XYZ file of C-alpha atoms in Angstrom:
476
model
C -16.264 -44.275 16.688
C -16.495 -46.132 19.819
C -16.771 -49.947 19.569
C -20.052 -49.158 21.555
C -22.835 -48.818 18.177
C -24.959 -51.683 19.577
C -26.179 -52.916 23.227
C -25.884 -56.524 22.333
C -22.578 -56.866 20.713
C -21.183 -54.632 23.620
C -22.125 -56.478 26.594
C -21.806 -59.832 24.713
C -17.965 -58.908 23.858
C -17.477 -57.719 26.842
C -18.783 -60.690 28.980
C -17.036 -63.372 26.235
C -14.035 -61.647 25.556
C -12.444 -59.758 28.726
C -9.840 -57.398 27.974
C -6.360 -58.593 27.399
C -4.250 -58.934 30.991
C -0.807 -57.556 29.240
C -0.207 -54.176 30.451
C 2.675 -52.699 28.290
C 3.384 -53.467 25.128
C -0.234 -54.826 23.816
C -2.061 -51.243 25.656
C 0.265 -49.225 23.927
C -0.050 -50.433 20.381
C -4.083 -50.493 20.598
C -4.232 -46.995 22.519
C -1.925 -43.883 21.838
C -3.878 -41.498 23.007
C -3.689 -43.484 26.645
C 0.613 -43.719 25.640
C 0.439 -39.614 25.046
C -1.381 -39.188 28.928
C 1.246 -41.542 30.730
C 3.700 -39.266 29.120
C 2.098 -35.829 29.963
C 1.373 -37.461 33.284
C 5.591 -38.118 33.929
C 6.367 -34.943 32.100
C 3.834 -33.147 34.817
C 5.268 -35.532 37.196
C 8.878 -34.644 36.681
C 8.444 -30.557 36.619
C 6.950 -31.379 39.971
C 9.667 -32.785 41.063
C 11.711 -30.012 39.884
C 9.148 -26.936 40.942
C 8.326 -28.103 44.644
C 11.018 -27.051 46.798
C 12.925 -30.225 48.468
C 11.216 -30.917 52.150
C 7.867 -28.882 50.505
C 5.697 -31.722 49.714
C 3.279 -33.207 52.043
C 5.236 -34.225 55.682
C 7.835 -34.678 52.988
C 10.988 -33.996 55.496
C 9.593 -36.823 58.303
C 9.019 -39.503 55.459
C 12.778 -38.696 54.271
C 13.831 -38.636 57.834
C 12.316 -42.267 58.035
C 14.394 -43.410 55.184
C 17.345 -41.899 56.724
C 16.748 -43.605 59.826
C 16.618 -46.951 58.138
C 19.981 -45.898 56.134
C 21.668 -44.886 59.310
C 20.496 -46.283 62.121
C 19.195 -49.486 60.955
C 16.070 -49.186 62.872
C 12.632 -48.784 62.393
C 10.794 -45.194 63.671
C 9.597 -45.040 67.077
C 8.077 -42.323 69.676
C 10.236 -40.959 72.605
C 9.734 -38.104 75.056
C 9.947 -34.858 74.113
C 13.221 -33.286 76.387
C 11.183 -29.828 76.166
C 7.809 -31.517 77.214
C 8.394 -34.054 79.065
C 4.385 -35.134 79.311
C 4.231 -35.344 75.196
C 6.368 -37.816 72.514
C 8.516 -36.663 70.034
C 9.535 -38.332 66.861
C 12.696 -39.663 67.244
C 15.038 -38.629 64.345
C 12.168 -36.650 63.047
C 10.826 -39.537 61.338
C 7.410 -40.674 60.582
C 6.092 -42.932 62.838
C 3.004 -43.407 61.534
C 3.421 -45.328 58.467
C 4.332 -49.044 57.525
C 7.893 -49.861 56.393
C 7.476 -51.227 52.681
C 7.469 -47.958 50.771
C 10.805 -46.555 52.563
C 12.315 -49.828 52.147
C 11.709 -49.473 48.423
C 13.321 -46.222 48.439
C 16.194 -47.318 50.662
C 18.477 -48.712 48.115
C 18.037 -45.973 45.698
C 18.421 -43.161 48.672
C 21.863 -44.623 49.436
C 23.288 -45.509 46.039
C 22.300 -41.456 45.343
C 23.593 -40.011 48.767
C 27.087 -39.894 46.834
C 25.489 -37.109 44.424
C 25.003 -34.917 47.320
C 21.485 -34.626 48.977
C 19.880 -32.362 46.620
C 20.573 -34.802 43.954
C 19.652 -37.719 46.223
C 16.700 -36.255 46.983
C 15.549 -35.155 43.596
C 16.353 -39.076 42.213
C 14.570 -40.606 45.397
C 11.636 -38.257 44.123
C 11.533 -40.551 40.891
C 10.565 -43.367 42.679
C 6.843 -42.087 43.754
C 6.646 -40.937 39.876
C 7.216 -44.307 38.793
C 4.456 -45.705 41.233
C 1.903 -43.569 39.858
C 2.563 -43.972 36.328
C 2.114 -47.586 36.878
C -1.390 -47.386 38.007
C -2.289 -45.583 35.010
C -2.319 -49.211 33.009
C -4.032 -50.590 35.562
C -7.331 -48.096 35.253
C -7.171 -48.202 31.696
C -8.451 -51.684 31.890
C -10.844 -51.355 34.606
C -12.302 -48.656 32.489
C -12.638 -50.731 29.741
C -14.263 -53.624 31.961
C -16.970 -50.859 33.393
C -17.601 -49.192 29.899
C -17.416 -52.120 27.814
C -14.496 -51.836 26.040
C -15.026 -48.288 25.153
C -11.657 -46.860 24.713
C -13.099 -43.547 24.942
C -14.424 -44.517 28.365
C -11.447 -45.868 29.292
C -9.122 -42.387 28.609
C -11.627 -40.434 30.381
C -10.992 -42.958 33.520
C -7.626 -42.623 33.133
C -7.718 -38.551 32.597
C -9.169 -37.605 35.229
C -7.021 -39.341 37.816
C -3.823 -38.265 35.650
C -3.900 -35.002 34.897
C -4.949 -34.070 38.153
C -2.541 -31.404 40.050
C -2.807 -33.673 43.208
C -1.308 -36.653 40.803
C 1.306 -34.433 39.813
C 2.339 -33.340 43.693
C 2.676 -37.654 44.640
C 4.427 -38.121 41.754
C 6.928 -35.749 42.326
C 7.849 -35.552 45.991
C 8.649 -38.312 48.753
C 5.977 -39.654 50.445
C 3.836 -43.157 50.716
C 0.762 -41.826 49.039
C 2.528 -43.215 46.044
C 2.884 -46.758 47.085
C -0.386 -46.719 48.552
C -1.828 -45.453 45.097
C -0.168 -48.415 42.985
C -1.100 -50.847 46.145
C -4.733 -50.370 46.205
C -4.863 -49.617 42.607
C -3.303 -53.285 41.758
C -6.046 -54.180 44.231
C -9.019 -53.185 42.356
C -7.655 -53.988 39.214
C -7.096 -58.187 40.303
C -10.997 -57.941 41.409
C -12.295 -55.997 37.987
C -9.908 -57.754 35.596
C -7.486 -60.692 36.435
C -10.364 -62.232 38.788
C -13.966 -60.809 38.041
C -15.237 -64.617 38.177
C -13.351 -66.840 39.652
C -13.733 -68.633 42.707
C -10.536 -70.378 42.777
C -8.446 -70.487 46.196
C -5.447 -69.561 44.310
C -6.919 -66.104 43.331
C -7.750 -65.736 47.019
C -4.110 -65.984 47.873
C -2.862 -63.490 45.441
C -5.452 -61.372 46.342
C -4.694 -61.896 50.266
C -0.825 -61.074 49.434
C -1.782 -57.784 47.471
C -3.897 -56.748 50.031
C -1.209 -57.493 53.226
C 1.427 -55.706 51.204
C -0.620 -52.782 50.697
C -1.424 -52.697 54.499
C 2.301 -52.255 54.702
C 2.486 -49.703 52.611
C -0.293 -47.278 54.618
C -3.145 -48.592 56.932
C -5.499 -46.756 53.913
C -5.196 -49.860 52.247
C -7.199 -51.648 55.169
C -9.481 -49.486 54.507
C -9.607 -49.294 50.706
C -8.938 -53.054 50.345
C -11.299 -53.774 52.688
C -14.620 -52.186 51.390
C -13.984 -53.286 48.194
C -13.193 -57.055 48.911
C -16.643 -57.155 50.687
C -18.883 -55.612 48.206
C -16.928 -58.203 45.103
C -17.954 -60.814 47.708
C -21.392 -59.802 48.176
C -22.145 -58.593 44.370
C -19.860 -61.668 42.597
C -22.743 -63.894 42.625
C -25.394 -62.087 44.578
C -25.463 -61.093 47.975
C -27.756 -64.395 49.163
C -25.519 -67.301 47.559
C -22.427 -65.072 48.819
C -24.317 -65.432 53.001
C -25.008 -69.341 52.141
C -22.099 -71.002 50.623
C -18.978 -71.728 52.435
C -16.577 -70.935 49.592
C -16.765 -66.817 49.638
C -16.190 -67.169 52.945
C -13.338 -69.205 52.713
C -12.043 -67.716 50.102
C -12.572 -63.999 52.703
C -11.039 -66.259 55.193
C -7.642 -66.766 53.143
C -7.103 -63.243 52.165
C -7.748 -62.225 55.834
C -4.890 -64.362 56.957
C -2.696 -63.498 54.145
C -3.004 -59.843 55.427
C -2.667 -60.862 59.261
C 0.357 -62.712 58.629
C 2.051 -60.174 56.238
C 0.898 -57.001 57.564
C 0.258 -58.094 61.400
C 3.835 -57.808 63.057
C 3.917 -54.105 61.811
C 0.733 -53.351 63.717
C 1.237 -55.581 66.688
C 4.061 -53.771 67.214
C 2.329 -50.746 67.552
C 0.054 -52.318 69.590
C 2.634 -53.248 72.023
C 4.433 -49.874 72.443
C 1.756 -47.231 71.790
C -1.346 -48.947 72.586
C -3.184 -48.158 68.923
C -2.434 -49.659 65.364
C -1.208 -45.949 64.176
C 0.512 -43.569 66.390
C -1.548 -40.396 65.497
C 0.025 -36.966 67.664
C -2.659 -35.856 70.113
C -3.939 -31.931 70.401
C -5.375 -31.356 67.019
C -9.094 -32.831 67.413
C -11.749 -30.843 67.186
C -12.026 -31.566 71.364
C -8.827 -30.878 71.984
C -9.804 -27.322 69.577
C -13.112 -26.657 71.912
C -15.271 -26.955 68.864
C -16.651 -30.270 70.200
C -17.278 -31.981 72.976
C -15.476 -35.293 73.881
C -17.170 -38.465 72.245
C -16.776 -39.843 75.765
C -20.096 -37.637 76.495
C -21.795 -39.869 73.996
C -22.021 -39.305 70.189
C -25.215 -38.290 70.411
C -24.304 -35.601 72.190
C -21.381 -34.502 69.715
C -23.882 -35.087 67.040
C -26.451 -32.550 68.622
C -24.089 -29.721 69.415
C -24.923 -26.857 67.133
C -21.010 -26.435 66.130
C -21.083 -29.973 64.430
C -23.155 -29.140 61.331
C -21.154 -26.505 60.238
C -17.678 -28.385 61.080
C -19.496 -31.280 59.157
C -20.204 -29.208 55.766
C -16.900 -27.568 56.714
C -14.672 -30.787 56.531
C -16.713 -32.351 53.612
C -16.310 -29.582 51.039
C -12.402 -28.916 52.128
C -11.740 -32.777 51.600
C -13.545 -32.122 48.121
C -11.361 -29.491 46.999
C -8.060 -30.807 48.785
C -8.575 -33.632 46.363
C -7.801 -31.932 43.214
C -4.728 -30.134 43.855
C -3.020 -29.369 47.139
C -4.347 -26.492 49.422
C -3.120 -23.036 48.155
C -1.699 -24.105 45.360
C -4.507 -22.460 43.223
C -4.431 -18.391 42.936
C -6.842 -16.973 45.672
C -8.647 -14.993 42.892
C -9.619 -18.483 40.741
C -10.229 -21.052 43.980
C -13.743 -20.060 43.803
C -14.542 -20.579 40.222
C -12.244 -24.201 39.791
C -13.665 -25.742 42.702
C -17.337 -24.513 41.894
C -16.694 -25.987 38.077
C -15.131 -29.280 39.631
C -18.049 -29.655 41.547
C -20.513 -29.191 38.729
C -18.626 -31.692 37.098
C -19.637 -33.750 39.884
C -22.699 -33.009 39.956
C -23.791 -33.224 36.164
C -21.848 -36.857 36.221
C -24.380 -37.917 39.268
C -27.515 -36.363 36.840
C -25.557 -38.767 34.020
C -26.147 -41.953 36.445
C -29.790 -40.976 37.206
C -30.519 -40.421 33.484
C -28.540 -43.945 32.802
C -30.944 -45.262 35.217
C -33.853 -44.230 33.614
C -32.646 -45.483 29.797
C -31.841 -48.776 31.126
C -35.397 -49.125 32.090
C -36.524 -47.543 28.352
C -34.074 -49.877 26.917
C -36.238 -53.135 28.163
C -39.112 -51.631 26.032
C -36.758 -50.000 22.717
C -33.428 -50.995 23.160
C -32.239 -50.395 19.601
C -33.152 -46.754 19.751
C -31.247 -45.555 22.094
C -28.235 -47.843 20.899
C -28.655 -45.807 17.543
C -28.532 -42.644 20.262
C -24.742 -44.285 21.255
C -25.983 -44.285 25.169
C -24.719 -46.563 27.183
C -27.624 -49.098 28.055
C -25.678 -51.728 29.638
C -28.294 -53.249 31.929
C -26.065 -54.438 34.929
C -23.624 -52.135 36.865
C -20.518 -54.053 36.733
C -18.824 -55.089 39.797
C -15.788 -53.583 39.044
C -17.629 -50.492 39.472
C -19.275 -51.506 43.013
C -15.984 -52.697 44.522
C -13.985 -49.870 43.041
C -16.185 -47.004 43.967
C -16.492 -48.588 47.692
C -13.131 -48.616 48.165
C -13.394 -44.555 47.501
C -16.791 -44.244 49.959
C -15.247 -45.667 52.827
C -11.710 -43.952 52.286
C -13.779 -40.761 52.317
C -16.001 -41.334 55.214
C -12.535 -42.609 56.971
C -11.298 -39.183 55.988
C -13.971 -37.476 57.673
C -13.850 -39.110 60.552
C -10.720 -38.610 61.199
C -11.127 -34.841 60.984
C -14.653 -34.666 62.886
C -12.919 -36.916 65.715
C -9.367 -37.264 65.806
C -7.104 -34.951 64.010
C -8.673 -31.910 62.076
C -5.625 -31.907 59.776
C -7.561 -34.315 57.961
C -9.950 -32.469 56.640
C -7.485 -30.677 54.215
C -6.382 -34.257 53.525
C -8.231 -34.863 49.901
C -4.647 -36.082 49.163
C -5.639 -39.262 51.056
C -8.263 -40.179 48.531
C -5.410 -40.298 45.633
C -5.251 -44.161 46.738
C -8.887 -44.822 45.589
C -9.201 -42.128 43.205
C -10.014 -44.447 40.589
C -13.231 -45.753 42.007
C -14.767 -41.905 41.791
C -13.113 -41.441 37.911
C -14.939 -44.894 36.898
C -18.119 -43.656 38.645
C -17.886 -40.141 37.215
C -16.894 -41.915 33.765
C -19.966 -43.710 33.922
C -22.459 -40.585 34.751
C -20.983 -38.357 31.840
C -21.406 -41.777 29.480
C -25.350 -41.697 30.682
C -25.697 -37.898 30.092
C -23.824 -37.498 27.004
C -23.409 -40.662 25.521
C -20.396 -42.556 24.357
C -20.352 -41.064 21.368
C -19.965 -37.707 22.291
C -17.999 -38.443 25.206
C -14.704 -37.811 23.380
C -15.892 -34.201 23.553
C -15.420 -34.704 27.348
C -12.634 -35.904 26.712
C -11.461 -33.322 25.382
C -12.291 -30.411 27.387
C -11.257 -32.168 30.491
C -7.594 -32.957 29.437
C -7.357 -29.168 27.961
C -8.835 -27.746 31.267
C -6.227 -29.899 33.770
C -3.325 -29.375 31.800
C -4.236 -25.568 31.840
C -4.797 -25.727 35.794
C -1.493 -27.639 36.147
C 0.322 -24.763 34.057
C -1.631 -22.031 36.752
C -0.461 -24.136 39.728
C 3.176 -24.570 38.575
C 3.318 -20.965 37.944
C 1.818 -20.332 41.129
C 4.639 -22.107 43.028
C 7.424 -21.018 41.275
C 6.169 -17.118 41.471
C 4.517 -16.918 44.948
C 4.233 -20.229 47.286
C 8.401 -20.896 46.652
C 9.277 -17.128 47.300
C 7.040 -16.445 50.101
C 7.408 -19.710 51.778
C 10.953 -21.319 50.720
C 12.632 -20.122 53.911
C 9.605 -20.907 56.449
């Protein structure tokens, strides 16, 4: 049984007693079952990396190009004009111009000490690299899990479950691309708010935070985003929104991480600045404007709003960035999208029914809190702030997601895979509904079912590649 059997004890052990900060050895010895989903998360990992076809994961041939140019060139990616087009930019090298430096410089050394092997095999070993990234986030929401359920440890595998076992895990794990780094960058994030620094006001903790977060910002400009939301709302919620307005010291303390990231993560985007004018390159001729299924913004977003194609383009992009989030786009038999999106949603749904029922014991609980202990619910009377900063960071990634496809590049909305980096915040929310509707002490059974129902839809997806996306589309 959960260490959950009464209220008191719970939130009074988990306010006194904050769980342990070492993240190997210690985790493994108290958890196994979390030891035995890192491991089916690298084995899933690791077929991935076998199963997708080299230069078949996500822009996976520009971000290999970019580490190539680094290897070769010794220069950092930049846009030039396209011979064939002389009005439009090109990519020079093929490389991918978008992105911050830090994650190809991490796989620089390990690209060129491979390149001997052949490229295949270089490839395939640079691969390992993302895989390693991911698996180290998994430590990392364990604990936040445990800090939002109160040390449950049931709580805490379902946090970690449904982030691992996800097929969309398994495709950044096992191909090239910065999704990775961004992943373990915002991940590390959250986890220094939740965990290392849920209450402390110290300047110190501002600086490491401020580092994190700069480093992060070189890994993807996500991570402004991510890092961002959530570093507000722990400001705001650490000691209540008023005292945070009034006293000097959260502002200080914003003040130090902003300049961390300005100094760290600044020359990157000032250099964009200089040569292209915006923070991130994006290519031009994929907005919904440049489609004809808008018109331009520069007519005034109320008139975009108004236009009768935007509601259905707006229900259009939200429910594709829902089911882009789970597992790449097509990689799900036609015949079965229907009915695994439609479940994933319920999932969804009956987690957000959890939170409203949660709500409604907390306010029982004032009047008979020992009965619905007995009951196993969770009655914890304050949503932590682990929870707050975390899921923000997830809110605004979305709603950054969106409108990117509504207004700039429609490619986005089959971008769920953009989420990965703040996937955590919606598993601790989601964790948190199915602990209001079913209780912790049936919540294994969730457990349960969800682990055997993503390992199964990982088995249909890798079977899916290997006997229809690879043959039909290895040549294209």
């Amino acid at each position: 049984m959960d260490r959950l059997s009464s209220p008191t004890i719970a939130v009074d052990e988990a306010a006194s007693t904050p769980p342990q900060t070492s993240i190997l050895s210690a985790i493994w010895q108290r958890d196994r079952v979390l030891l035995g989903l890192v491991l089916i998360a690298a084995l899933l990992g690791l077929i991935y990396n076998g199963v997708i076809l080299l230069g078949k994961g996500a822009d996976e041939p520009r971000h290999m190009a970019y580490v190539q140019l680094l290897l070769n060139e010794h220069q950092f990616p930049f846009l030039e004009p396209d011979p064939s087009n002389p009005s439009r930019m090109r990519e020079h090298a093929g490389a991918h111009t978008l992105h911050p430096p830090l994650y190809y410089l991490i796989l620089l050394p390990v690209y060129a000490l491979t390149r001997g092997l052949g490229e295949n095999t270089a490839w395939h070993l640079t691969r390992l690299v993302s895989l390693l990234l991911c698996l180290a986030t998994l430590p990392l929401i364990y604990q936040m899990a445990q800090v939002v359920g109160q040390r449950s440890t049931t709580f805490a595998r379902l946090g970690v479950a449904q982030v691992a076992l996800l097929p969309i895990f398994g495709m950044t794990a096992g191909t090239i691309n910065n999704d990775s780094a961004t992943f373990f960058a915002v991940t590390l994030f959250l986890w220094l708010l939740a965990v290392k620094y849920p209450r402390d006001h110290s300047l110190k903790s501002a600086l490491i935070l401020g580092i994190c977060f700069g480093l992060g910002a070189l890994c993807k400009a996500t991570s402004l985003i991510c890092d961002g939301a959530a570093l507000v709302v722990y400001l705001l919620v650490q000691d209540g929104w008023r005292k945070a307005i009034t006293s000097p010291r959260p502002w200080l303390r914003f003040a130090i991480v902003v300049l961390c990231v300005v100094v760290i993560a600044g020359p990157w985007y000032g250099r964009n600045l200089l040569m292209y004018h915006k923070m991130t390159p994006i290519e031009a001729g994929y907005s919904t404007t440049d489609l004809k299924w808008l018109p331009s913004t520069s007519m005034g977003l109320l008139v975009v709003l108004l236009h009768p194609n935007f509601p259905p383009l707006f229900a259009s992009a939200n429910w594709s960035i829902f089911y882009t989030m789970w597992s790449q786009k097509d990689w799900i038999p036609e015949g079965l999208r229907t009915p695994v999106y439609v479940a994933l949603a319920a999932y969804c749904v009956l987690a957000i029914v959890g939170l409203i029922l949660l709500k409604v014991r907390r306010q029982q609980a004032q009047q008979d809190a020992v009965e619905i202990a007995d009951a196993g619910y969770n009655t914890q009377q304050v949503i932590p702030t682990s929870l707050w900063s975390s899921f923000a960071a997830f809110a605004f990634n979305w709603l950054a997601c969106l409108a990117m496809a509504l207004f700039v590049h429609w490619g986005w909305a089959e971008g769920g895979r953009y989420l990965l980096p703040s996937l955590c915040g919606l598993s601790l929310l989601l964790a948190w509904g199915w602990s209001g509707l079913m209780g912790l002490n049936r919540l294994p059974s969730v457990l349960a079912v969800w682990c055997v129902g993503l390992i199964g839809l990982n088995c249909v997806t890798i079977y899916w590649l290997l006997h229809y996306l690879n043959p039909t589309f290895g040549n294209s």
